[in-house]
mmCIF file of C-alpha atoms in Angstrom:
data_model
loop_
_atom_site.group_PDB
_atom_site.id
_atom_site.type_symbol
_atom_site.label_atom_id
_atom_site.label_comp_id
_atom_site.label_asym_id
_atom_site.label_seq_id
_atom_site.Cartn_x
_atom_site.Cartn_y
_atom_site.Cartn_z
ATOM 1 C CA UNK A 215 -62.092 52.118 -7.897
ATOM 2 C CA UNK A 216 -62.966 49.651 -5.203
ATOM 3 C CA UNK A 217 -59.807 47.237 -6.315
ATOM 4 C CA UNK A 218 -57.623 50.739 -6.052
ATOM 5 C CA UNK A 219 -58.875 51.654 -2.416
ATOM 6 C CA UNK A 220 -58.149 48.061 -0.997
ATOM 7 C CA UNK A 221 -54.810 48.611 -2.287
ATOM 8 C CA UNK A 222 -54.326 51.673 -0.743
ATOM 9 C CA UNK A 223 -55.651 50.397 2.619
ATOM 10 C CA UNK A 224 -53.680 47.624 2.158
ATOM 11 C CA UNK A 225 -50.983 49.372 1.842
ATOM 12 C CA UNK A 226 -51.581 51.642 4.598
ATOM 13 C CA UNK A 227 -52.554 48.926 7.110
ATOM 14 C CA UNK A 228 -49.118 47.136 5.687
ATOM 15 C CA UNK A 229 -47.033 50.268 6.754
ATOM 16 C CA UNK A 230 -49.020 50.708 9.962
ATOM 17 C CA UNK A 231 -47.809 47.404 11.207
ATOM 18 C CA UNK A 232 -44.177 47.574 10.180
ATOM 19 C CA UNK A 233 -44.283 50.995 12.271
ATOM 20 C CA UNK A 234 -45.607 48.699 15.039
ATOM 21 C CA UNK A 235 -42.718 46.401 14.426
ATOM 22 C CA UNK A 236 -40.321 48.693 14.148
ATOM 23 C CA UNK A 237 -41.351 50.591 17.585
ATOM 24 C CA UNK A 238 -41.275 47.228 19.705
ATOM 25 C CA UNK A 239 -37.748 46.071 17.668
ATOM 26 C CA UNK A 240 -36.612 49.463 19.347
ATOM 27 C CA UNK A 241 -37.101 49.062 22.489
ATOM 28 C CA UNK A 242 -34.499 48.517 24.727
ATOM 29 C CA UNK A 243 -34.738 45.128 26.276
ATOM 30 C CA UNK A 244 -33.435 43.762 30.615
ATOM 31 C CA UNK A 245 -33.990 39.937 30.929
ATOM 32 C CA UNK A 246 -34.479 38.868 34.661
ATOM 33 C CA UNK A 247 -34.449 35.307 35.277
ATOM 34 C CA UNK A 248 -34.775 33.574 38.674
ATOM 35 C CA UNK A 249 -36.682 33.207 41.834
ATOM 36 C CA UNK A 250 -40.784 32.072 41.594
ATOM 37 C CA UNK A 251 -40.591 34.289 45.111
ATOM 38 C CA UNK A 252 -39.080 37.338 43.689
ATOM 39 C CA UNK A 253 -40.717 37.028 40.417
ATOM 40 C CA UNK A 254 -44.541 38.820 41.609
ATOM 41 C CA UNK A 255 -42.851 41.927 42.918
ATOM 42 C CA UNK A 256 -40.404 42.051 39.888
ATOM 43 C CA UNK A 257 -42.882 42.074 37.833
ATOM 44 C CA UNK A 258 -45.109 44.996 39.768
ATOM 45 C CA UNK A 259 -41.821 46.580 39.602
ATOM 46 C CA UNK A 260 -41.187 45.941 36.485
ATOM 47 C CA UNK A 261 -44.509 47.358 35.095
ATOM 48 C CA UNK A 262 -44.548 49.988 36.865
ATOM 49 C CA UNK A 263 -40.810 51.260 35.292
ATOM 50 C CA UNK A 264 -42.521 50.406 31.906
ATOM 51 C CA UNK A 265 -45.135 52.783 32.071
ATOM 52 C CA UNK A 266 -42.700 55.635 32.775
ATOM 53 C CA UNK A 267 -40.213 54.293 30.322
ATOM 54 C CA UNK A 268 -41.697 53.186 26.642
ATOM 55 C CA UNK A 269 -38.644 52.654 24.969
ATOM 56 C CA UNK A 270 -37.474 49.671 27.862
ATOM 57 C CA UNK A 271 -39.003 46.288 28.371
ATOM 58 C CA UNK A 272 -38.071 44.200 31.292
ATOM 59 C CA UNK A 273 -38.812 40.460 30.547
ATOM 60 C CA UNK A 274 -38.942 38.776 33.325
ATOM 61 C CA UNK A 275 -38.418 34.846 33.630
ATOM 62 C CA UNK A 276 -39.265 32.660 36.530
ATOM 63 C CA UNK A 277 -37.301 29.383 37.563
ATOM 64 C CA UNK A 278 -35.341 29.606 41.353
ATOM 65 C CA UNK A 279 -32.659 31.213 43.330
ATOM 66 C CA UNK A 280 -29.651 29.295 42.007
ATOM 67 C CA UNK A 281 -30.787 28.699 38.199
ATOM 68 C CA UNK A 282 -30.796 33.323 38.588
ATOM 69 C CA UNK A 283 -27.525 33.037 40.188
ATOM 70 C CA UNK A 284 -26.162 30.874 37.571
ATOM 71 C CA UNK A 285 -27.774 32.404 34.526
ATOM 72 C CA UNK A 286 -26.188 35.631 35.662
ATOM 73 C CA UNK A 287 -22.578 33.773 35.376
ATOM 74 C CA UNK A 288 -23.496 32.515 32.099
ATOM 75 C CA UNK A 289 -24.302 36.156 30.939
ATOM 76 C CA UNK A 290 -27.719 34.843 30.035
ATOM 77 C CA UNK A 291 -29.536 37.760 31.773
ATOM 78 C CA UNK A 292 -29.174 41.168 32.874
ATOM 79 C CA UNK A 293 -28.962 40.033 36.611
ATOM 80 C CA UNK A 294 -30.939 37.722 38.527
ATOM 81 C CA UNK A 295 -33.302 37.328 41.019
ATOM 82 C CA UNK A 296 -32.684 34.816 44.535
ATOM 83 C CA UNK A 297 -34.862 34.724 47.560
ATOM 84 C CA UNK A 298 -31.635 34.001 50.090
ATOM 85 C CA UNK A 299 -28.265 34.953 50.624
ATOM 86 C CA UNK A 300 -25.745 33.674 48.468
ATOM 87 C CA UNK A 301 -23.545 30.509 49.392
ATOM 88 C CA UNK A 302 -19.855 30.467 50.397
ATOM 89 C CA UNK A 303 -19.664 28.454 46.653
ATOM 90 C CA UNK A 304 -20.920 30.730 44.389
ATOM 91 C CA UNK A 305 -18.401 33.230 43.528
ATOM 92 C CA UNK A 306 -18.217 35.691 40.836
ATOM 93 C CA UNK A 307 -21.193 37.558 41.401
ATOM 94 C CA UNK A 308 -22.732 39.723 43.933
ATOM 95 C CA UNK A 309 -25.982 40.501 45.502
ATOM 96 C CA UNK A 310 -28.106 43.722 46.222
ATOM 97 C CA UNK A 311 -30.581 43.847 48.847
ATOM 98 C CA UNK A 312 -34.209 44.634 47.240
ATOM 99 C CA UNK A 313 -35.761 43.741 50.518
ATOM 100 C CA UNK A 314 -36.854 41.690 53.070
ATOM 101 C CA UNK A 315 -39.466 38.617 52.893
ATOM 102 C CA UNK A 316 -41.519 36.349 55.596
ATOM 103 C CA UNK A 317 -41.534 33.176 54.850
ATOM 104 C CA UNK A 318 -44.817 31.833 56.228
ATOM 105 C CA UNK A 319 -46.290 28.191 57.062
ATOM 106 C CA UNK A 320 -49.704 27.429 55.193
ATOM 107 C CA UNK A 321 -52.261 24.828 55.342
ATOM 108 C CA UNK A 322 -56.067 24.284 54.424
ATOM 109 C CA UNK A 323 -58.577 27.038 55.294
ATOM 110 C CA UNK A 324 -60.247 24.416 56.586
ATOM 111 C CA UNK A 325 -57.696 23.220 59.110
ATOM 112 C CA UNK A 326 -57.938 23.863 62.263
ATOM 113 C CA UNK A 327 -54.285 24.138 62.687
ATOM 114 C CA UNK A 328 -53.275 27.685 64.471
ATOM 115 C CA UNK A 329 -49.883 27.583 65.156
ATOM 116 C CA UNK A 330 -46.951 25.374 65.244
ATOM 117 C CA UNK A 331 -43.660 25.514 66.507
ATOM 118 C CA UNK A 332 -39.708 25.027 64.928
ATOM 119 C CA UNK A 333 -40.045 21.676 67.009
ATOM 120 C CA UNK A 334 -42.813 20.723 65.644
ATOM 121 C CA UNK A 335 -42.052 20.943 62.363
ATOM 122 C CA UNK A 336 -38.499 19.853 62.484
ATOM 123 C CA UNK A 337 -39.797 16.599 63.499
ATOM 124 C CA UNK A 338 -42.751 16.301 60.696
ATOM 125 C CA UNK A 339 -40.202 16.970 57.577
ATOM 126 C CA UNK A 340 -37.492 14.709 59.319
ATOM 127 C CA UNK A 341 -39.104 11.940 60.861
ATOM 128 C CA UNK A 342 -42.862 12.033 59.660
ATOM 129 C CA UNK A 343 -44.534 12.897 63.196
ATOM 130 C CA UNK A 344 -47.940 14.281 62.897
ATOM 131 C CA UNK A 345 -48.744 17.646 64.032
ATOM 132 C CA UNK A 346 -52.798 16.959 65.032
ATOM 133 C CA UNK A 347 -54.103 16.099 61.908
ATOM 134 C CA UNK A 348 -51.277 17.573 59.600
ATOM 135 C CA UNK A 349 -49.995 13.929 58.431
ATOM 136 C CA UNK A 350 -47.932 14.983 55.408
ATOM 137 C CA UNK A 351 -46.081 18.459 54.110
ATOM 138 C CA UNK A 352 -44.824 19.953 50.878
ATOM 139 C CA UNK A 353 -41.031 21.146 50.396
ATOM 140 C CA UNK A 354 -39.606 23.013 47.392
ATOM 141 C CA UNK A 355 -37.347 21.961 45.023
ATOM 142 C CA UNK A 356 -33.191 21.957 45.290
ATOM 143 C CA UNK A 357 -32.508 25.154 44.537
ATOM 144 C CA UNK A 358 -35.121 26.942 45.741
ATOM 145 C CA UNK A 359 -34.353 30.036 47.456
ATOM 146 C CA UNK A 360 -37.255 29.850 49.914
ATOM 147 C CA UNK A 361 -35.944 26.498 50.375
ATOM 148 C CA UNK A 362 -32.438 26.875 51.442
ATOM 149 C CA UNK A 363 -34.220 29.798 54.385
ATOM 150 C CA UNK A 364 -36.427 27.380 55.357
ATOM 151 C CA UNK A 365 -34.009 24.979 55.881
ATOM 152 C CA UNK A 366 -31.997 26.827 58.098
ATOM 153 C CA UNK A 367 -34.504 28.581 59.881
ATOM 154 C CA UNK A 368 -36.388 25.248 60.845
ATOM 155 C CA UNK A 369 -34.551 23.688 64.052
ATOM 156 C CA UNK A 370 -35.602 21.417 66.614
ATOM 157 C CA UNK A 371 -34.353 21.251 70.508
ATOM 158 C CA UNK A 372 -31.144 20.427 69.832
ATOM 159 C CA UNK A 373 -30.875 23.679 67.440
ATOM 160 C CA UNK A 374 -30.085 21.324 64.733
ATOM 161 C CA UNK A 375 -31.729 22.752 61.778
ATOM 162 C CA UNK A 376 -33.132 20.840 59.044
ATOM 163 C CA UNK A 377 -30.243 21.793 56.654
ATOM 164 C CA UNK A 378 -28.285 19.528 58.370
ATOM 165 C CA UNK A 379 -30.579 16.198 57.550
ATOM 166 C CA UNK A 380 -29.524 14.093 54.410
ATOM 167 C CA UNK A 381 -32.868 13.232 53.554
ATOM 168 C CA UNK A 382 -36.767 14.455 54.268
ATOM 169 C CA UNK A 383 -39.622 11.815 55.921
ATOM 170 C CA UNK A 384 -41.346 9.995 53.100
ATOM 171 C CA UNK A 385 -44.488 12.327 54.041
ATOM 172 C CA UNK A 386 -42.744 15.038 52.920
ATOM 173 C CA UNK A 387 -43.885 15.773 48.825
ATOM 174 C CA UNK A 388 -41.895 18.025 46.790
ATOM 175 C CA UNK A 389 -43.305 21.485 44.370
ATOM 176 C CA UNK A 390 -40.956 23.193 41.973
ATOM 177 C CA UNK A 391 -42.722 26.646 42.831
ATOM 178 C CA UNK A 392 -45.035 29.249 44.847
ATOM 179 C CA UNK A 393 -48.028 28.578 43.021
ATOM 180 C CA UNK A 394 -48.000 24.796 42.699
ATOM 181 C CA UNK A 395 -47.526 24.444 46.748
ATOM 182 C CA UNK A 396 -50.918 26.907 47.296
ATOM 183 C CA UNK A 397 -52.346 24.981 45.172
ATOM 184 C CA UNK A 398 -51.493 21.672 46.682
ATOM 185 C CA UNK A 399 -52.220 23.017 50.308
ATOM 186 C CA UNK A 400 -55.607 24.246 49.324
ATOM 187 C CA UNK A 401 -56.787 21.185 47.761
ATOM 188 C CA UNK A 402 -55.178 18.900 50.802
ATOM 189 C CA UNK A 403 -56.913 18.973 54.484
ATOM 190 C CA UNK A 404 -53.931 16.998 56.053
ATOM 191 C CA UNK A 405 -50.824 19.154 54.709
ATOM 192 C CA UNK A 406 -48.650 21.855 55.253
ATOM 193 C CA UNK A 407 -46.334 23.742 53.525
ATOM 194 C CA UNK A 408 -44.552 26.995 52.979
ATOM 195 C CA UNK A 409 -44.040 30.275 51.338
ATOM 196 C CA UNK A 410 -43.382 33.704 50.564
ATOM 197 C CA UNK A 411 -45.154 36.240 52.872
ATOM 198 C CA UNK A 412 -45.949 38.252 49.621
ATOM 199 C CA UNK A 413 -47.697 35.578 47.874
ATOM 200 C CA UNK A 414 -50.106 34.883 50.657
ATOM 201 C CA UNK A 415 -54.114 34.843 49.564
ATOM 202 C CA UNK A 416 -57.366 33.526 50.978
ATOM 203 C CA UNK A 417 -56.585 30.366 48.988
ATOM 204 C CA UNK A 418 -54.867 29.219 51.744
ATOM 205 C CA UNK A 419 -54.676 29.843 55.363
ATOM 206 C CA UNK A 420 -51.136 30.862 57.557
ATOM 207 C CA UNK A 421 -49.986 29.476 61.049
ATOM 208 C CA UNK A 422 -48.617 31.059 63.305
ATOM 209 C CA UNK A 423 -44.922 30.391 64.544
ATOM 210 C CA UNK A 424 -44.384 29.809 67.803
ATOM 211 C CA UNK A 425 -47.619 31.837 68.337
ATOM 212 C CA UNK A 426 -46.562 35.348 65.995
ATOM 213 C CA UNK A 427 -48.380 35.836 63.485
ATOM 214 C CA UNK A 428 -46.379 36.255 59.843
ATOM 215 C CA UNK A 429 -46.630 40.283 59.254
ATOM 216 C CA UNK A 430 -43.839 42.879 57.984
ATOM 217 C CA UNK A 431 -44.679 44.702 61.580
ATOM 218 C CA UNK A 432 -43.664 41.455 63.262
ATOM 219 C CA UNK A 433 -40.981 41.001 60.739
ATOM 220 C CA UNK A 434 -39.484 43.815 61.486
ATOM 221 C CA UNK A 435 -39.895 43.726 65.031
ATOM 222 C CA UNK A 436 -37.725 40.484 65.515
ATOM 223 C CA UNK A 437 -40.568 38.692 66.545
ATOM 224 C CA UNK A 438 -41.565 36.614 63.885
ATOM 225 C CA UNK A 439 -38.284 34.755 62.793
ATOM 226 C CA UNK A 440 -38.681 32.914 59.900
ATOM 227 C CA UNK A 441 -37.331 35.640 57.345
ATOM 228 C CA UNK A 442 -34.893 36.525 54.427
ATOM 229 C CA UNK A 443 -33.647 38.800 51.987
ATOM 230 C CA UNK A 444 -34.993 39.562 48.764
ATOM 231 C CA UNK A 445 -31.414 40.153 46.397
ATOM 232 C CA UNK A 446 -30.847 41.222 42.778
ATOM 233 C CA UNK A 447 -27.959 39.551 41.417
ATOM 234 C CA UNK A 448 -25.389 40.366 39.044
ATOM 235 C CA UNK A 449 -22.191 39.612 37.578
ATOM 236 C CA UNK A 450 -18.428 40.527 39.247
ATOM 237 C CA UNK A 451 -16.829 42.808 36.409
ATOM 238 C CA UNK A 452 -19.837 43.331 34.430
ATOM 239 C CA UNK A 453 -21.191 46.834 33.741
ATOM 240 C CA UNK A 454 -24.929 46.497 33.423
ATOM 241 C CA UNK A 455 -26.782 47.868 30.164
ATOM 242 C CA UNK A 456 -27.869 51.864 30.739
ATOM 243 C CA UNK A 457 -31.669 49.782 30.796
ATOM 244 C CA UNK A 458 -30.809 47.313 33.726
ATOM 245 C CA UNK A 459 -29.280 50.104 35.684
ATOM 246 C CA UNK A 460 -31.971 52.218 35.484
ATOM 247 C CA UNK A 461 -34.295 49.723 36.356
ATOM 248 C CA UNK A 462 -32.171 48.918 39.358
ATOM 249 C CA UNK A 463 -32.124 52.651 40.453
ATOM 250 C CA UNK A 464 -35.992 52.262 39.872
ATOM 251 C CA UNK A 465 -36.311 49.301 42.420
ATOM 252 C CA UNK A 466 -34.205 51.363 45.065
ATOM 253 C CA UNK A 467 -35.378 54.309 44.646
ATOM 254 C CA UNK A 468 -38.426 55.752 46.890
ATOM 255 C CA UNK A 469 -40.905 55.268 44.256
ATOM 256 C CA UNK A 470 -39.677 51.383 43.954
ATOM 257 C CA UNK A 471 -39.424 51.075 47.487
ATOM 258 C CA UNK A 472 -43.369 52.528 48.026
ATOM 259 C CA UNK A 473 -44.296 49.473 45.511
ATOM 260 C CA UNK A 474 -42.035 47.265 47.583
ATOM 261 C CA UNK A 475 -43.500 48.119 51.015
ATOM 262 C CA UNK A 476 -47.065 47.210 49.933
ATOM 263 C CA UNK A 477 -46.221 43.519 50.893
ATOM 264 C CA UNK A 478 -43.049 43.310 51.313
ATOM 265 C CA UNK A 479 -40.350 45.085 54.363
ATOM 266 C CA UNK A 480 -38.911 47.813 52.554
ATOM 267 C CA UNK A 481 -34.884 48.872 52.667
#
């Protein structure tokens, strides 16, 4: 009797799990693949869709702005996910406005470092000159979205932004995301660094620029000026799965935006 019942629950448990299988294998499934900026608020976006929709699963991948842009040309995603505007150079795909980001200057919360200005830090990244006792800074990687903003944004008296220089001051160290430059810039009393406005915490502390504080009030205000776009990207010719698109409406939508607008500037 016992030997009979263990086959039975075996049997039961066996069927039980191939429901399981069968249930997740039938879900409908949007990759998303880019920036480590975008990639918090997709993913509050994205879980948020889930929970109203069972049957679709948005996976949602995290590298930079350009590897998004180009996985989108390669068809490897649904669409993809860049923290800037895109380049003059990259053709074939287009971008949709999700919303707008600060990007915001961070050092120790130790530091006694309150604000700086574009001068200031023009001259640190391109020629190594100390800001008090900031000695040293962190940079992202090439093909960082927040990057390339940064870049342009940052100019110096002569409005000559640091975009234009070929190389960075050897002070200048380099992080391939969001989370590894917090966690440099907390650990470090003599850098600063940079990033996105929505993935500020009290692990670190933010300077002002130019004396305004980084908010989505000053943001949208014009007075804080180092900002950019959020954009979803996708492919020139391509008709997006029924999934993506309705994810897409999601994010645009009022009940997106509402999730959006929490720390982010909303459309």
């Amino acid at each position: 009797m016992k030997r009979i019942i263990g086959v039975i629950l075996a049997v039961v448990l066996g069927i039980t799990a191939m429901s399981g299988l069968a249930g997740c294998s039938n879900k409908q499934v949007v990759t998303v693949t880019g920036s480590s900026s975008v990639s918090p608020l997709m993913k509050e976006l994205a879980a948020a869709f889930e929970a109203k929709n069972k049957n679709i699963a948005i996976n949602v991948t995290t590298s930079d702005s350009t590897t998004g842009i180009t996985d989108t040309l390669g068809d490897k995603n649904d669409f993809g996910m860049a923290s800037r505007n895109l380049k003059s150079n990259e053709s074939g795909v287009k971008a949709t406005k999700i919303c707008d980001d600060g990007v915001v200057l961070i050092v120790n919360n130790d530091s006694d470092l309150d604000s700086v200005t574009g001068e200031q830090i023009y001259e640190l990244y391109a020629n190594g000159t100390p800001i008090g006792s900031i000695t040293a800074a962190i940079t992202r990687e090439e093909g960082s979205g927040t990057r390339d903003a940064f870049d342009g944004l940052i100019k110096n008296a002569n409005s000559e932004s640091l975009a234009d220089v070929t190389s960075f001051s050897s002070v200048v160290g380099i992080q391939n995301s969001t989370g590894y430059v917090m966690t440099e810039i907390a650990s470090s009393s003599n850098k600063i660094g940079y990033i996105s406005l929505g993935s500020l915490d009290n692990t670190v502390k933010a300077v002002k620029f130019n004396g305004v504080e980084a908010s989505a009030e000053n943001i949208k205000n014009g007075s804080y000026s180092l900002s950019r776009p959020f954009n979803v990207i996708t492919k020139e010719g391509k008709t997006l799965s029924a999934a993506a698109q309705q994810f897409l409406d999601f994010i645009l939508s009022e009940e997106g935006q509402a999730i959006v607008a929490k720390k982010y500037i909303r459309l």
